[in-house]
Amino acid sequence: MDRYVGVVTAEGGTTTRKEIKLPDLGRALYTDLFDGGRAELVEAKSSAARHHVRLALGQLLDYARYVEHNSRAVLLPSHPGSDLVALLHSVNVACIYEQEGGGFIRLDP
């Protein structure tokens, strides 16, 4: 995630985390990343395995109910495969992944 934040910042963007306070929960939830320039909620995972992508998607859908945003994305360390990209796109979520040799690829729905 730090490398992606560096790319966003180098391009003139801003990033932060959003705090979500839910009275019934007793503690706050925090988003992984909020890209201020895009007004985008981003959930990062350390693996592109199916269960990680599904968890990220669920977290994004939960956070999206409480945080104003224009778009949502999942940030992964590698391409998750076309089936999981299609899953993300089916609910209007972008897939961002790190490519070998550096840099990031963004697959918008």
PDB file of N, CA and C in Angstrom:
ATOM      1  N   MET A   1       0.825  -1.183   0.000  1.00  0.00           N
ATOM      2  CA  MET A   1       0.000   0.000   0.000  1.00  0.00           C
ATOM      3  C   MET A   1       0.873   1.251   0.000  1.00  0.00           C
ATOM      4  N   ASP A   2       1.996   1.209   0.691  1.00  0.00           N
ATOM      5  CA  ASP A   2       2.872   2.380   0.753  1.00  0.00           C
ATOM      6  C   ASP A   2       3.374   2.786  -0.630  1.00  0.00           C
ATOM      7  N   ARG A   3       3.676   1.803  -1.470  1.00  0.00           N
ATOM      8  CA  ARG A   3       4.150   2.128  -2.825  1.00  0.00           C
ATOM      9  C   ARG A   3       3.039   2.806  -3.628  1.00  0.00           C
ATOM     10  N   TYR A   4       1.819   2.347  -3.474  1.00  0.00           N
ATOM     11  CA  TYR A   4       0.702   2.964  -4.188  1.00  0.00           C
ATOM     12  C   TYR A   4       0.473   4.390  -3.688  1.00  0.00           C
ATOM     13  N   VAL A   5       0.528   4.580  -2.384  1.00  0.00           N
ATOM     14  CA  VAL A   5       0.395   5.929  -1.817  1.00  0.00           C
ATOM     15  C   VAL A   5       1.475   6.834  -2.391  1.00  0.00           C
ATOM     16  N   GLY A   6       2.695   6.322  -2.529  1.00  0.00           N
ATOM     17  CA  GLY A   6       3.781   7.097  -3.123  1.00  0.00           C
ATOM     18  C   GLY A   6       3.485   7.516  -4.545  1.00  0.00           C
ATOM     19  N   VAL A   7       2.888   6.627  -5.316  1.00  0.00           N
ATOM     20  CA  VAL A   7       2.524   6.949  -6.703  1.00  0.00           C
ATOM     21  C   VAL A   7       1.448   8.028  -6.729  1.00  0.00           C
ATOM     22  N   VAL A   8       0.414   7.868  -5.921  1.00  0.00           N
ATOM     23  CA  VAL A   8      -0.670   8.859  -5.877  1.00  0.00           C
ATOM     24  C   VAL A   8      -0.121  10.219  -5.471  1.00  0.00           C
ATOM     25  N   THR A   9       0.728  10.241  -4.458  1.00  0.00           N
ATOM     26  CA  THR A   9       1.313  11.491  -3.975  1.00  0.00           C
ATOM     27  C   THR A   9       2.214  12.124  -5.030  1.00  0.00           C
ATOM     28  N   ALA A  10       3.013  11.308  -5.706  1.00  0.00           N
ATOM     29  CA  ALA A  10       3.908  11.818  -6.756  1.00  0.00           C
ATOM     30  C   ALA A  10       3.129  12.439  -7.902  1.00  0.00           C
ATOM     31  N   GLU A  11       1.912  11.957  -8.123  1.00  0.00           N
ATOM     32  CA  GLU A  11       1.064  12.511  -9.184  1.00  0.00           C
ATOM     33  C   GLU A  11       0.255  13.710  -8.701  1.00  0.00           C
ATOM     34  N   GLY A  12       0.538  14.178  -7.478  1.00  0.00           N
ATOM     35  CA  GLY A  12      -0.133  15.364  -6.950  1.00  0.00           C
ATOM     36  C   GLY A  12      -1.392  15.071  -6.163  1.00  0.00           C
ATOM     37  N   GLY A  13      -1.684  13.806  -5.934  1.00  0.00           N
ATOM     38  CA  GLY A  13      -2.883  13.433  -5.198  1.00  0.00           C
ATOM     39  C   GLY A  13      -2.661  13.438  -3.698  1.00  0.00           C
ATOM     40  N   THR A  14      -3.728  13.225  -2.979  1.00  0.00           N
ATOM     41  CA  THR A  14      -3.667  13.141  -1.525  1.00  0.00           C
ATOM     42  C   THR A  14      -4.332  11.845  -1.077  1.00  0.00           C
ATOM     43  N   THR A  15      -3.819  11.288  -0.012  1.00  0.00           N
ATOM     44  CA  THR A  15      -4.420  10.083   0.544  1.00  0.00           C
ATOM     45  C   THR A  15      -4.574  10.233   2.047  1.00  0.00           C
ATOM     46  N   THR A  16      -5.557   9.560   2.566  1.00  0.00           N
ATOM     47  CA  THR A  16      -5.822   9.549   3.998  1.00  0.00           C
ATOM     48  C   THR A  16      -6.578   8.276   4.327  1.00  0.00           C
ATOM     49  N   ARG A  17      -6.944   8.139   5.567  1.00  0.00           N
ATOM     50  CA  ARG A  17      -7.848   7.074   5.994  1.00  0.00           C
ATOM     51  C   ARG A  17      -9.100   7.757   6.523  1.00  0.00           C
ATOM     52  N   LYS A  18     -10.222   7.114   6.388  1.00  0.00           N
ATOM     53  CA  LYS A  18     -11.471   7.650   6.925  1.00  0.00           C
ATOM     54  C   LYS A  18     -11.882   6.842   8.149  1.00  0.00           C
ATOM     55  N   GLU A  19     -12.332   7.550   9.159  1.00  0.00           N
ATOM     56  CA  GLU A  19     -12.821   6.915  10.377  1.00  0.00           C
ATOM     57  C   GLU A  19     -14.340   6.814  10.303  1.00  0.00           C
ATOM     58  N   ILE A  20     -14.852   5.659  10.635  1.00  0.00           N
ATOM     59  CA  ILE A  20     -16.298   5.427  10.640  1.00  0.00           C
ATOM     60  C   ILE A  20     -16.690   5.087  12.070  1.00  0.00           C
ATOM     61  N   LYS A  21     -17.484   5.960  12.667  1.00  0.00           N
ATOM     62  CA  LYS A  21     -17.917   5.745  14.049  1.00  0.00           C
ATOM     63  C   LYS A  21     -19.336   5.181  14.046  1.00  0.00           C
ATOM     64  N   LEU A  22     -19.475   3.990  14.575  1.00  0.00           N
ATOM     65  CA  LEU A  22     -20.777   3.343  14.680  1.00  0.00           C
ATOM     66  C   LEU A  22     -21.097   3.150  16.158  1.00  0.00           C
ATOM     67  N   PRO A  23     -22.156   3.790  16.647  1.00  0.00           N
ATOM     68  CA  PRO A  23     -22.453   3.736  18.077  1.00  0.00           C
ATOM     69  C   PRO A  23     -22.626   2.308  18.603  1.00  0.00           C
ATOM     70  N   ASP A  24     -23.241   1.447  17.844  1.00  0.00           N
ATOM     71  CA  ASP A  24     -23.507   0.084  18.305  1.00  0.00           C
ATOM     72  C   ASP A  24     -22.256  -0.782  18.342  1.00  0.00           C
ATOM     73  N   LEU A  25     -21.228  -0.380  17.607  1.00  0.00           N
ATOM     74  CA  LEU A  25     -20.013  -1.190  17.524  1.00  0.00           C
ATOM     75  C   LEU A  25     -19.106  -0.987  18.737  1.00  0.00           C
ATOM     76  N   GLY A  26     -19.114   0.226  19.275  1.00  0.00           N
ATOM     77  CA  GLY A  26     -18.275   0.507  20.431  1.00  0.00           C
ATOM     78  C   GLY A  26     -16.854   0.907  20.086  1.00  0.00           C
ATOM     79  N   ARG A  27     -16.502   0.828  18.832  1.00  0.00           N
ATOM     80  CA  ARG A  27     -15.176   1.270  18.374  1.00  0.00           C
ATOM     81  C   ARG A  27     -15.314   1.720  16.927  1.00  0.00           C
ATOM     82  N   ALA A  28     -14.326   2.442  16.459  1.00  0.00           N
ATOM     83  CA  ALA A  28     -14.375   2.961  15.089  1.00  0.00           C
ATOM     84  C   ALA A  28     -13.835   1.937  14.096  1.00  0.00           C
ATOM     85  N   LEU A  29     -14.315   2.036  12.868  1.00  0.00           N
ATOM     86  CA  LEU A  29     -13.750   1.309  11.736  1.00  0.00           C
ATOM     87  C   LEU A  29     -12.910   2.298  10.947  1.00  0.00           C
ATOM     88  N   TYR A  30     -11.870   1.819  10.280  1.00  0.00           N
ATOM     89  CA  TYR A  30     -11.017   2.684   9.476  1.00  0.00           C
ATOM     90  C   TYR A  30     -10.843   2.086   8.091  1.00  0.00           C
ATOM     91  N   THR A  31     -11.002   2.928   7.093  1.00  0.00           N
ATOM     92  CA  THR A  31     -10.724   2.478   5.734  1.00  0.00           C
ATOM     93  C   THR A  31      -9.214   2.327   5.576  1.00  0.00           C
ATOM     94  N   ASP A  32      -8.805   1.483   4.641  1.00  0.00           N
ATOM     95  CA  ASP A  32      -7.369   1.360   4.367  1.00  0.00           C
ATOM     96  C   ASP A  32      -6.830   2.640   3.753  1.00  0.00           C
ATOM     97  N   LEU A  33      -7.575   3.170   2.782  1.00  0.00           N
ATOM     98  CA  LEU A  33      -7.072   4.313   2.025  1.00  0.00           C
ATOM     99  C   LEU A  33      -8.236   5.071   1.412  1.00  0.00           C
ATOM    100  N   PHE A  34      -8.133   6.381   1.422  1.00  0.00           N
ATOM    101  CA  PHE A  34      -9.077   7.224   0.709  1.00  0.00           C
ATOM    102  C   PHE A  34      -8.260   8.141  -0.177  1.00  0.00           C
ATOM    103  N   ASP A  35      -8.431   8.005  -1.491  1.00  0.00           N
ATOM    104  CA  ASP A  35      -7.740   8.839  -2.478  1.00  0.00           C
ATOM    105  C   ASP A  35      -8.569  10.105  -2.650  1.00  0.00           C
ATOM    106  N   GLY A  36      -8.080  11.201  -2.066  1.00  0.00           N
ATOM    107  CA  GLY A  36      -8.829  12.447  -2.075  1.00  0.00           C
ATOM    108  C   GLY A  36      -9.059  13.029  -3.451  1.00  0.00           C
ATOM    109  N   GLY A  37      -8.092  12.888  -4.342  1.00  0.00           N
ATOM    110  CA  GLY A  37      -8.237  13.429  -5.692  1.00  0.00           C
ATOM    111  C   GLY A  37      -9.351  12.773  -6.474  1.00  0.00           C
ATOM    112  N   ARG A  38      -9.513  11.494  -6.302  1.00  0.00           N
ATOM    113  CA  ARG A  38     -10.568  10.743  -6.989  1.00  0.00           C
ATOM    114  C   ARG A  38     -11.821  10.596  -6.130  1.00  0.00           C
ATOM    115  N   ALA A  39     -11.725  10.953  -4.866  1.00  0.00           N
ATOM    116  CA  ALA A  39     -12.782  10.653  -3.888  1.00  0.00           C
ATOM    117  C   ALA A  39     -13.100   9.161  -3.948  1.00  0.00           C
ATOM    118  N   GLU A  40     -12.026   8.368  -3.825  1.00  0.00           N
ATOM    119  CA  GLU A  40     -12.144   6.921  -4.008  1.00  0.00           C
ATOM    120  C   GLU A  40     -11.793   6.161  -2.733  1.00  0.00           C
ATOM    121  N   LEU A  41     -12.675   5.265  -2.350  1.00  0.00           N
ATOM    122  CA  LEU A  41     -12.405   4.326  -1.269  1.00  0.00           C
ATOM    123  C   LEU A  41     -11.559   3.197  -1.828  1.00  0.00           C
ATOM    124  N   VAL A  42     -10.464   2.876  -1.153  1.00  0.00           N
ATOM    125  CA  VAL A  42      -9.575   1.810  -1.616  1.00  0.00           C
ATOM    126  C   VAL A  42      -9.350   0.835  -0.463  1.00  0.00           C
ATOM    127  N   GLU A  43      -9.587  -0.435  -0.732  1.00  0.00           N
ATOM    128  CA  GLU A  43      -9.294  -1.491   0.241  1.00  0.00           C
ATOM    129  C   GLU A  43      -8.107  -2.284  -0.284  1.00  0.00           C
ATOM    130  N   ALA A  44      -7.056  -2.379   0.518  1.00  0.00           N
ATOM    131  CA  ALA A  44      -5.827  -3.066   0.109  1.00  0.00           C
ATOM    132  C   ALA A  44      -5.758  -4.447   0.746  1.00  0.00           C
ATOM    133  N   LYS A  45      -5.242  -5.393  -0.006  1.00  0.00           N
ATOM    134  CA  LYS A  45      -5.027  -6.748   0.503  1.00  0.00           C
ATOM    135  C   LYS A  45      -3.615  -7.196   0.156  1.00  0.00           C
ATOM    136  N   SER A  46      -3.077  -8.093   0.974  1.00  0.00           N
ATOM    137  CA  SER A  46      -1.704  -8.576   0.795  1.00  0.00           C
ATOM    138  C   SER A  46      -1.618  -9.748  -0.168  1.00  0.00           C
ATOM    139  N   SER A  47      -2.754 -10.198  -0.661  1.00  0.00           N
ATOM    140  CA  SER A  47      -2.798 -11.333  -1.579  1.00  0.00           C
ATOM    141  C   SER A  47      -3.929 -11.123  -2.575  1.00  0.00           C
ATOM    142  N   ALA A  48      -3.761 -11.668  -3.776  1.00  0.00           N
ATOM    143  CA  ALA A  48      -4.808 -11.600  -4.795  1.00  0.00           C
ATOM    144  C   ALA A  48      -5.645 -12.874  -4.814  1.00  0.00           C
ATOM    145  N   ALA A  49      -5.535 -13.688  -3.769  1.00  0.00           N
ATOM    146  CA  ALA A  49      -6.320 -14.916  -3.675  1.00  0.00           C
ATOM    147  C   ALA A  49      -7.807 -14.583  -3.540  1.00  0.00           C
ATOM    148  N   ARG A  50      -8.638 -15.502  -3.989  1.00  0.00           N
ATOM    149  CA  ARG A  50     -10.087 -15.285  -4.011  1.00  0.00           C
ATOM    150  C   ARG A  50     -10.631 -14.812  -2.662  1.00  0.00           C
ATOM    151  N   HIS A  51     -10.276 -15.467  -1.586  1.00  0.00           N
ATOM    152  CA  HIS A  51     -10.859 -15.079  -0.299  1.00  0.00           C
ATOM    153  C   HIS A  51     -10.433 -13.674   0.122  1.00  0.00           C
ATOM    154  N   HIS A  52      -9.255 -13.234  -0.270  1.00  0.00           N
ATOM    155  CA  HIS A  52      -8.825 -11.861   0.033  1.00  0.00           C
ATOM    156  C   HIS A  52      -9.626 -10.851  -0.790  1.00  0.00           C
ATOM    157  N   VAL A  53      -9.838 -11.150  -2.055  1.00  0.00           N
ATOM    158  CA  VAL A  53     -10.603 -10.244  -2.917  1.00  0.00           C
ATOM    159  C   VAL A  53     -12.045 -10.154  -2.429  1.00  0.00           C
ATOM    160  N   ARG A  54     -12.624 -11.281  -2.059  1.00  0.00           N
ATOM    161  CA  ARG A  54     -14.001 -11.276  -1.560  1.00  0.00           C
ATOM    162  C   ARG A  54     -14.112 -10.503  -0.251  1.00  0.00           C
ATOM    163  N   LEU A  55     -13.141 -10.649   0.626  1.00  0.00           N
ATOM    164  CA  LEU A  55     -13.138  -9.896   1.879  1.00  0.00           C
ATOM    165  C   LEU A  55     -13.031  -8.399   1.599  1.00  0.00           C
ATOM    166  N   ALA A  56     -12.136  -8.022   0.700  1.00  0.00           N
ATOM    167  CA  ALA A  56     -11.969  -6.607   0.336  1.00  0.00           C
ATOM    168  C   ALA A  56     -13.267  -6.036  -0.213  1.00  0.00           C
ATOM    169  N   LEU A  57     -13.935  -6.800  -1.052  1.00  0.00           N
ATOM    170  CA  LEU A  57     -15.190  -6.344  -1.642  1.00  0.00           C
ATOM    171  C   LEU A  57     -16.240  -6.117  -0.558  1.00  0.00           C
ATOM    172  N   GLY A  58     -16.361  -7.041   0.361  1.00  0.00           N
ATOM    173  CA  GLY A  58     -17.316  -6.877   1.455  1.00  0.00           C
ATOM    174  C   GLY A  58     -17.011  -5.661   2.311  1.00  0.00           C
ATOM    175  N   GLN A  59     -15.741  -5.450   2.611  1.00  0.00           N
ATOM    176  CA  GLN A  59     -15.355  -4.285   3.401  1.00  0.00           C
ATOM    177  C   GLN A  59     -15.698  -2.995   2.663  1.00  0.00           C
ATOM    178  N   LEU A  60     -15.405  -2.944   1.367  1.00  0.00           N
ATOM    179  CA  LEU A  60     -15.725  -1.741   0.589  1.00  0.00           C
ATOM    180  C   LEU A  60     -17.220  -1.451   0.597  1.00  0.00           C
ATOM    181  N   LEU A  61     -18.022  -2.484   0.403  1.00  0.00           N
ATOM    182  CA  LEU A  61     -19.472  -2.285   0.382  1.00  0.00           C
ATOM    183  C   LEU A  61     -19.969  -1.791   1.734  1.00  0.00           C
ATOM    184  N   ASP A  62     -19.380  -2.269   2.804  1.00  0.00           N
ATOM    185  CA  ASP A  62     -19.742  -1.811   4.144  1.00  0.00           C
ATOM    186  C   ASP A  62     -19.333  -0.351   4.338  1.00  0.00           C
ATOM    187  N   TYR A  63     -18.075  -0.034   4.075  1.00  0.00           N
ATOM    188  CA  TYR A  63     -17.587   1.336   4.261  1.00  0.00           C
ATOM    189  C   TYR A  63     -18.332   2.342   3.385  1.00  0.00           C
ATOM    190  N   ALA A  64     -18.689   1.924   2.191  1.00  0.00           N
ATOM    191  CA  ALA A  64     -19.322   2.833   1.229  1.00  0.00           C
ATOM    192  C   ALA A  64     -20.651   3.381   1.739  1.00  0.00           C
ATOM    193  N   ARG A  65     -21.267   2.685   2.666  1.00  0.00           N
ATOM    194  CA  ARG A  65     -22.534   3.166   3.230  1.00  0.00           C
ATOM    195  C   ARG A  65     -22.334   4.381   4.120  1.00  0.00           C
ATOM    196  N   TYR A  66     -21.114   4.595   4.591  1.00  0.00           N
ATOM    197  CA  TYR A  66     -20.851   5.643   5.578  1.00  0.00           C
ATOM    198  C   TYR A  66     -19.912   6.749   5.109  1.00  0.00           C
ATOM    199  N   VAL A  67     -19.180   6.518   4.035  1.00  0.00           N
ATOM    200  CA  VAL A  67     -18.186   7.486   3.566  1.00  0.00           C
ATOM    201  C   VAL A  67     -18.589   7.988   2.184  1.00  0.00           C
ATOM    202  N   GLU A  68     -18.723   9.298   2.056  1.00  0.00           N
ATOM    203  CA  GLU A  68     -19.009   9.863   0.729  1.00  0.00           C
ATOM    204  C   GLU A  68     -17.850   9.560  -0.202  1.00  0.00           C
ATOM    205  N   HIS A  69     -18.177   9.112  -1.403  1.00  0.00           N
ATOM    206  CA  HIS A  69     -17.140   8.732  -2.359  1.00  0.00           C
ATOM    207  C   HIS A  69     -17.710   8.782  -3.773  1.00  0.00           C
ATOM    208  N   ASN A  70     -16.813   8.863  -4.739  1.00  0.00           N
ATOM    209  CA  ASN A  70     -17.205   8.799  -6.148  1.00  0.00           C
ATOM    210  C   ASN A  70     -16.968   7.419  -6.728  1.00  0.00           C
ATOM    211  N   SER A  71     -15.973   6.713  -6.194  1.00  0.00           N
ATOM    212  CA  SER A  71     -15.630   5.402  -6.745  1.00  0.00           C
ATOM    213  C   SER A  71     -15.010   4.531  -5.664  1.00  0.00           C
ATOM    214  N   ARG A  72     -14.886   3.231  -6.005  1.00  0.00           N
ATOM    215  CA  ARG A  72     -14.313   2.251  -5.084  1.00  0.00           C
ATOM    216  C   ARG A  72     -13.310   1.404  -5.849  1.00  0.00           C
ATOM    217  N   ALA A  73     -12.271   0.951  -5.132  1.00  0.00           N
ATOM    218  CA  ALA A  73     -11.251   0.112  -5.768  1.00  0.00           C
ATOM    219  C   ALA A  73     -10.651  -0.848  -4.754  1.00  0.00           C
ATOM    220  N   VAL A  74     -10.189  -1.987  -5.276  1.00  0.00           N
ATOM    221  CA  VAL A  74      -9.426  -2.944  -4.483  1.00  0.00           C
ATOM    222  C   VAL A  74      -7.990  -2.887  -4.980  1.00  0.00           C
ATOM    223  N   LEU A  75      -7.043  -2.764  -4.052  1.00  0.00           N
ATOM    224  CA  LEU A  75      -5.617  -2.689  -4.352  1.00  0.00           C
ATOM    225  C   LEU A  75      -4.976  -4.023  -3.991  1.00  0.00           C
ATOM    226  N   LEU A  76      -4.315  -4.648  -4.979  1.00  0.00           N
ATOM    227  CA  LEU A  76      -3.749  -5.985  -4.806  1.00  0.00           C
ATOM    228  C   LEU A  76      -2.282  -6.020  -5.223  1.00  0.00           C
ATOM    229  N   PRO A  77      -1.525  -6.992  -4.720  1.00  0.00           N
ATOM    230  CA  PRO A  77      -0.110  -7.081  -5.075  1.00  0.00           C
ATOM    231  C   PRO A  77       0.144  -7.691  -6.453  1.00  0.00           C
ATOM    232  N   SER A  78      -0.873  -8.309  -7.041  1.00  0.00           N
ATOM    233  CA  SER A  78      -0.730  -8.917  -8.370  1.00  0.00           C
ATOM    234  C   SER A  78      -2.109  -9.049  -9.005  1.00  0.00           C
ATOM    235  N   HIS A  79      -2.134  -9.371 -10.287  1.00  0.00           N
ATOM    236  CA  HIS A  79      -3.405  -9.550 -10.997  1.00  0.00           C
ATOM    237  C   HIS A  79      -4.154 -10.730 -10.378  1.00  0.00           C
ATOM    238  N   PRO A  80      -5.442 -10.548 -10.043  1.00  0.00           N
ATOM    239  CA  PRO A  80      -6.174 -11.614  -9.365  1.00  0.00           C
ATOM    240  C   PRO A  80      -6.782 -12.665 -10.296  1.00  0.00           C
ATOM    241  N   GLY A  81      -6.694 -12.446 -11.584  1.00  0.00           N
ATOM    242  CA  GLY A  81      -7.338 -13.338 -12.542  1.00  0.00           C
ATOM    243  C   GLY A  81      -8.608 -12.698 -13.079  1.00  0.00           C
ATOM    244  N   SER A  82      -8.966 -13.064 -14.285  1.00  0.00           N
ATOM    245  CA  SER A  82     -10.078 -12.403 -14.969  1.00  0.00           C
ATOM    246  C   SER A  82     -11.417 -12.615 -14.264  1.00  0.00           C
ATOM    247  N   ASP A  83     -11.624 -13.776 -13.640  1.00  0.00           N
ATOM    248  CA  ASP A  83     -12.887 -14.028 -12.952  1.00  0.00           C
ATOM    249  C   ASP A  83     -13.091 -13.065 -11.788  1.00  0.00           C
ATOM    250  N   LEU A  84     -12.045 -12.819 -11.018  1.00  0.00           N
ATOM    251  CA  LEU A  84     -12.172 -11.907  -9.876  1.00  0.00           C
ATOM    252  C   LEU A  84     -12.262 -10.452 -10.319  1.00  0.00           C
ATOM    253  N   VAL A  85     -11.595 -10.106 -11.407  1.00  0.00           N
ATOM    254  CA  VAL A  85     -11.759  -8.755 -11.961  1.00  0.00           C
ATOM    255  C   VAL A  85     -13.215  -8.571 -12.384  1.00  0.00           C
ATOM    256  N   ALA A  86     -13.791  -9.588 -13.021  1.00  0.00           N
ATOM    257  CA  ALA A  86     -15.198  -9.522 -13.435  1.00  0.00           C
ATOM    258  C   ALA A  86     -16.118  -9.383 -12.221  1.00  0.00           C
ATOM    259  N   LEU A  87     -15.794 -10.086 -11.131  1.00  0.00           N
ATOM    260  CA  LEU A  87     -16.582  -9.953  -9.899  1.00  0.00           C
ATOM    261  C   LEU A  87     -16.558  -8.508  -9.410  1.00  0.00           C
ATOM    262  N   LEU A  88     -15.379  -7.922  -9.325  1.00  0.00           N
ATOM    263  CA  LEU A  88     -15.264  -6.528  -8.881  1.00  0.00           C
ATOM    264  C   LEU A  88     -16.026  -5.593  -9.810  1.00  0.00           C
ATOM    265  N   HIS A  89     -15.844  -5.773 -11.092  1.00  0.00           N
ATOM    266  CA  HIS A  89     -16.507  -4.909 -12.065  1.00  0.00           C
ATOM    267  C   HIS A  89     -18.026  -5.056 -12.011  1.00  0.00           C
ATOM    268  N   SER A  90     -18.518  -6.232 -11.640  1.00  0.00           N
ATOM    269  CA  SER A  90     -19.969  -6.456 -11.598  1.00  0.00           C
ATOM    270  C   SER A  90     -20.658  -5.574 -10.563  1.00  0.00           C
ATOM    271  N   VAL A  91     -19.901  -5.078  -9.597  1.00  0.00           N
ATOM    272  CA  VAL A  91     -20.457  -4.165  -8.599  1.00  0.00           C
ATOM    273  C   VAL A  91     -19.764  -2.799  -8.655  1.00  0.00           C
ATOM    274  N   ASN A  92     -19.241  -2.483  -9.834  1.00  0.00           N
ATOM    275  CA  ASN A  92     -18.668  -1.166 -10.109  1.00  0.00           C
ATOM    276  C   ASN A  92     -17.473  -0.836  -9.209  1.00  0.00           C
ATOM    277  N   VAL A  93     -16.583  -1.811  -9.024  1.00  0.00           N
ATOM    278  CA  VAL A  93     -15.360  -1.628  -8.237  1.00  0.00           C
ATOM    279  C   VAL A  93     -14.160  -1.837  -9.153  1.00  0.00           C
ATOM    280  N   ALA A  94     -13.223  -0.899  -9.121  1.00  0.00           N
ATOM    281  CA  ALA A  94     -12.006  -1.007  -9.928  1.00  0.00           C
ATOM    282  C   ALA A  94     -11.024  -1.978  -9.273  1.00  0.00           C
ATOM    283  N   CYS A  95     -10.153  -2.538 -10.088  1.00  0.00           N
ATOM    284  CA  CYS A  95      -9.078  -3.407  -9.612  1.00  0.00           C
ATOM    285  C   CYS A  95      -7.753  -2.703  -9.906  1.00  0.00           C
ATOM    286  N   ILE A  96      -6.961  -2.486  -8.873  1.00  0.00           N
ATOM    287  CA  ILE A  96      -5.635  -1.890  -9.024  1.00  0.00           C
ATOM    288  C   ILE A  96      -4.637  -2.930  -8.539  1.00  0.00           C
ATOM    289  N   TYR A  97      -3.645  -3.222  -9.371  1.00  0.00           N
ATOM    290  CA  TYR A  97      -2.651  -4.203  -8.939  1.00  0.00           C
ATOM    291  C   TYR A  97      -1.261  -3.763  -9.355  1.00  0.00           C
ATOM    292  N   GLU A  98      -0.294  -4.237  -8.584  1.00  0.00           N
ATOM    293  CA  GLU A  98       1.100  -3.902  -8.854  1.00  0.00           C
ATOM    294  C   GLU A  98       1.639  -4.847  -9.917  1.00  0.00           C
ATOM    295  N   GLN A  99       2.291  -4.274 -10.907  1.00  0.00           N
ATOM    296  CA  GLN A  99       2.864  -5.111 -11.962  1.00  0.00           C
ATOM    297  C   GLN A  99       4.310  -5.452 -11.629  1.00  0.00           C
ATOM    298  N   GLU A 100       4.766  -6.562 -12.180  1.00  0.00           N
ATOM    299  CA  GLU A 100       6.160  -6.945 -11.969  1.00  0.00           C
ATOM    300  C   GLU A 100       7.065  -5.847 -12.513  1.00  0.00           C
ATOM    301  N   GLY A 101       8.099  -5.521 -11.786  1.00  0.00           N
ATOM    302  CA  GLY A 101       9.006  -4.473 -12.215  1.00  0.00           C
ATOM    303  C   GLY A 101       8.595  -3.093 -11.742  1.00  0.00           C
ATOM    304  N   GLY A 102       7.482  -2.998 -11.028  1.00  0.00           N
ATOM    305  CA  GLY A 102       7.046  -1.718 -10.487  1.00  0.00           C
ATOM    306  C   GLY A 102       5.907  -1.102 -11.258  1.00  0.00           C
ATOM    307  N   GLY A 103       5.255  -0.185 -10.641  1.00  0.00           N
ATOM    308  CA  GLY A 103       4.119   0.492 -11.241  1.00  0.00           C
ATOM    309  C   GLY A 103       2.820  -0.250 -10.968  1.00  0.00           C
ATOM    310  N   PHE A 104       1.737   0.420 -11.247  1.00  0.00           N
ATOM    311  CA  PHE A 104       0.419  -0.134 -10.968  1.00  0.00           C
ATOM    312  C   PHE A 104      -0.444  -0.094 -12.217  1.00  0.00           C
ATOM    313  N   ILE A 105      -1.275  -1.098 -12.350  1.00  0.00           N
ATOM    314  CA  ILE A 105      -2.254  -1.179 -13.431  1.00  0.00           C
ATOM    315  C   ILE A 105      -3.624  -0.977 -12.801  1.00  0.00           C
ATOM    316  N   ARG A 106      -4.430  -0.165 -13.444  1.00  0.00           N
ATOM    317  CA  ARG A 106      -5.792   0.090 -12.972  1.00  0.00           C
ATOM    318  C   ARG A 106      -6.770  -0.438 -14.011  1.00  0.00           C
ATOM    319  N   LEU A 107      -7.671  -1.303 -13.579  1.00  0.00           N
ATOM    320  CA  LEU A 107      -8.709  -1.848 -14.451  1.00  0.00           C
ATOM    321  C   LEU A 107     -10.049  -1.314 -13.961  1.00  0.00           C
ATOM    322  N   ASP A 108     -10.569  -0.327 -14.664  1.00  0.00           N
ATOM    323  CA  ASP A 108     -11.844   0.276 -14.273  1.00  0.00           C
ATOM    324  C   ASP A 108     -13.011  -0.534 -14.818  1.00  0.00           C
ATOM    325  N   PRO A 109     -14.130  -0.515 -14.075  1.00  0.00           N
ATOM    326  CA  PRO A 109     -15.321  -1.243 -14.556  1.00  0.00           C
ATOM    327  C   PRO A 109     -15.907  -0.591 -15.797  1.00  0.00           C
TER     328      PRO A 109
END
